[in-house]
Amino acid sequence: MDLIKELEAQQLKQEKPEVNVGDTVRVHVKIKEGSRERIQVFEGIVIAKRHGGLEETITVRRVAYGVGVEKVFPIHSPLIEKIETVRSGFVRRAKLYYLRDRVGKAAKVREKL
């Protein structure tokens, strides 16, 4: 059991980004195309946080060209370059799945002051 914990401790990032549900974040992801590598940015609202430790993930949602797009990002993945918080939101729920049914201004999240 200690061997598993040691292996997980090696994979954990030193500086875990401070991300909460309701925040608008910008996730920088490394994309490998053939022999080249580039960074792609995905910006949206964090609608869910799951698990903890090495398996911790965030679900980020954004609307692109009128279509809702959700991506699940493992926080400690080596492919995640960095996660920036653009603005912090004030919500009273742990999961914001209700945003999937809302469009436009109804899908807005209040900003934390």
mmCIF file of C-alpha atoms in Angstrom:
data_model
loop_
_atom_site.group_PDB
_atom_site.id
_atom_site.type_symbol
_atom_site.label_atom_id
_atom_site.label_comp_id
_atom_site.label_asym_id
_atom_site.label_seq_id
_atom_site.Cartn_x
_atom_site.Cartn_y
_atom_site.Cartn_z
ATOM 1 C CA MET A 1 0.000 0.000 0.000
ATOM 2 C CA ASP A 2 2.854 2.373 0.796
ATOM 3 C CA LEU A 3 4.387 1.666 -2.622
ATOM 4 C CA ILE A 4 1.225 2.899 -4.351
ATOM 5 C CA LYS A 5 1.181 6.059 -2.234
ATOM 6 C CA GLU A 6 4.841 6.726 -3.067
ATOM 7 C CA LEU A 7 4.204 6.338 -6.797
ATOM 8 C CA GLU A 8 1.190 8.657 -6.606
ATOM 9 C CA ALA A 9 3.190 11.237 -4.640
ATOM 10 C CA GLN A 10 5.766 11.369 -7.457
ATOM 11 C CA GLN A 11 3.047 12.109 -10.027
ATOM 12 C CA LEU A 12 1.368 14.905 -8.043
ATOM 13 C CA LYS A 13 2.102 18.455 -9.182
ATOM 14 C CA GLN A 14 3.980 20.605 -6.696
ATOM 15 C CA GLU A 15 1.697 23.635 -7.121
ATOM 16 C CA LYS A 16 -1.917 22.558 -7.423
ATOM 17 C CA PRO A 17 -4.011 25.310 -9.041
ATOM 18 C CA GLU A 18 -6.693 26.836 -6.826
ATOM 19 C CA VAL A 19 -9.823 26.111 -8.850
ATOM 20 C CA ASN A 20 -13.389 26.075 -7.525
ATOM 21 C CA VAL A 21 -16.748 25.273 -9.057
ATOM 22 C CA GLY A 22 -18.195 28.353 -10.753
ATOM 23 C CA ASP A 23 -14.821 29.827 -11.697
ATOM 24 C CA THR A 24 -14.045 30.753 -15.282
ATOM 25 C CA VAL A 25 -10.708 29.155 -16.110
ATOM 26 C CA ARG A 26 -8.269 28.999 -18.995
ATOM 27 C CA VAL A 27 -6.683 25.526 -19.339
ATOM 28 C CA HIS A 28 -3.460 25.242 -21.366
ATOM 29 C CA VAL A 29 -3.150 21.718 -22.812
ATOM 30 C CA LYS A 30 -0.198 20.220 -24.685
ATOM 31 C CA ILE A 31 -1.314 18.741 -28.023
ATOM 32 C CA LYS A 32 1.036 16.421 -29.906
ATOM 33 C CA GLU A 33 0.604 16.380 -33.684
ATOM 34 C CA GLY A 34 3.096 14.047 -35.329
ATOM 35 C CA SER A 35 6.550 15.238 -34.305
ATOM 36 C CA ARG A 36 5.394 18.720 -33.296
ATOM 37 C CA GLU A 37 3.940 19.837 -29.989
ATOM 38 C CA ARG A 38 1.773 22.888 -29.391
ATOM 39 C CA ILE A 39 -0.343 24.371 -26.606
ATOM 40 C CA GLN A 40 -4.101 24.693 -26.995
ATOM 41 C CA VAL A 41 -6.168 26.895 -24.670
ATOM 42 C CA PHE A 42 -9.672 25.902 -23.534
ATOM 43 C CA GLU A 43 -11.606 28.563 -21.625
ATOM 44 C CA GLY A 44 -14.894 27.974 -19.821
ATOM 45 C CA ILE A 45 -16.762 27.611 -16.537
ATOM 46 C CA VAL A 46 -15.877 24.844 -14.085
ATOM 47 C CA ILE A 47 -19.151 22.973 -13.581
ATOM 48 C CA ALA A 48 -17.822 20.040 -11.527
ATOM 49 C CA LYS A 49 -14.881 18.858 -9.428
ATOM 50 C CA ARG A 50 -14.470 15.157 -8.737
ATOM 51 C CA HIS A 51 -12.359 12.841 -6.612
ATOM 52 C CA GLY A 52 -9.165 13.969 -4.914
ATOM 53 C CA GLY A 53 -5.470 13.314 -4.896
ATOM 54 C CA LEU A 54 -3.999 12.024 -8.139
ATOM 55 C CA GLU A 55 -7.382 11.298 -9.770
ATOM 56 C CA GLU A 56 -8.775 14.801 -9.204
ATOM 57 C CA THR A 57 -10.572 16.143 -12.275
ATOM 58 C CA ILE A 58 -12.458 19.277 -13.276
ATOM 59 C CA THR A 59 -15.178 19.518 -15.904
ATOM 60 C CA VAL A 60 -15.013 22.727 -17.920
ATOM 61 C CA ARG A 61 -17.922 23.890 -20.099
ATOM 62 C CA ARG A 62 -18.102 26.516 -22.783
ATOM 63 C CA VAL A 63 -20.397 27.343 -25.678
ATOM 64 C CA ALA A 64 -18.621 27.397 -29.049
ATOM 65 C CA TYR A 65 -20.577 28.390 -32.177
ATOM 66 C CA GLY A 66 -23.880 27.751 -30.387
ATOM 67 C CA VAL A 67 -22.898 24.238 -29.275
ATOM 68 C CA GLY A 68 -22.081 23.390 -25.660
ATOM 69 C CA VAL A 69 -18.675 21.728 -25.274
ATOM 70 C CA GLU A 70 -17.548 20.058 -22.055
ATOM 71 C CA LYS A 71 -14.110 18.639 -21.371
ATOM 72 C CA VAL A 72 -12.864 16.745 -18.344
ATOM 73 C CA PHE A 73 -9.302 17.617 -17.339
ATOM 74 C CA PRO A 74 -7.212 15.643 -14.828
ATOM 75 C CA ILE A 75 -5.551 18.307 -12.667
ATOM 76 C CA HIS A 76 -2.278 16.401 -12.212
ATOM 77 C CA SER A 77 -1.878 15.283 -15.841
ATOM 78 C CA PRO A 78 1.535 16.047 -17.380
ATOM 79 C CA LEU A 79 -0.321 17.230 -20.506
ATOM 80 C CA ILE A 80 -1.870 20.144 -18.574
ATOM 81 C CA GLU A 81 0.625 23.008 -18.840
ATOM 82 C CA LYS A 82 -1.224 25.390 -16.511
ATOM 83 C CA ILE A 83 -4.679 26.390 -15.315
ATOM 84 C CA GLU A 84 -5.390 30.117 -14.955
ATOM 85 C CA THR A 85 -8.404 31.503 -13.138
ATOM 86 C CA VAL A 86 -9.921 34.301 -15.237
ATOM 87 C CA ARG A 87 -12.676 35.176 -12.764
ATOM 88 C CA SER A 88 -14.095 33.565 -9.646
ATOM 89 C CA GLY A 89 -17.767 32.829 -9.495
ATOM 90 C CA PHE A 90 -20.150 32.767 -6.557
ATOM 91 C CA VAL A 91 -22.277 29.616 -6.551
ATOM 92 C CA ARG A 92 -24.192 27.680 -3.931
ATOM 93 C CA ARG A 93 -23.968 24.248 -5.545
ATOM 94 C CA ALA A 94 -21.226 21.629 -5.822
ATOM 95 C CA LYS A 95 -22.206 20.690 -9.384
ATOM 96 C CA LEU A 96 -23.529 23.169 -11.951
ATOM 97 C CA TYR A 97 -25.133 20.682 -14.348
ATOM 98 C CA TYR A 98 -28.206 22.918 -14.566
ATOM 99 C CA LEU A 99 -26.174 25.257 -16.822
ATOM 100 C CA ARG A 100 -26.515 22.671 -19.610
ATOM 101 C CA ASP A 101 -30.193 23.576 -20.021
ATOM 102 C CA ARG A 102 -29.652 27.330 -19.999
ATOM 103 C CA VAL A 103 -28.688 29.650 -22.834
ATOM 104 C CA GLY A 104 -27.387 33.222 -22.931
ATOM 105 C CA LYS A 105 -27.786 35.415 -19.859
ATOM 106 C CA ALA A 106 -29.567 32.662 -17.946
ATOM 107 C CA ALA A 107 -26.313 30.673 -17.993
ATOM 108 C CA LYS A 108 -24.338 33.430 -16.276
ATOM 109 C CA VAL A 109 -22.668 32.896 -12.910
ATOM 110 C CA ARG A 110 -22.365 35.763 -10.412
ATOM 111 C CA GLU A 111 -18.857 37.015 -9.759
ATOM 112 C CA LYS A 112 -17.369 36.723 -6.290
ATOM 113 C CA LEU A 113 -16.384 40.132 -4.948
#
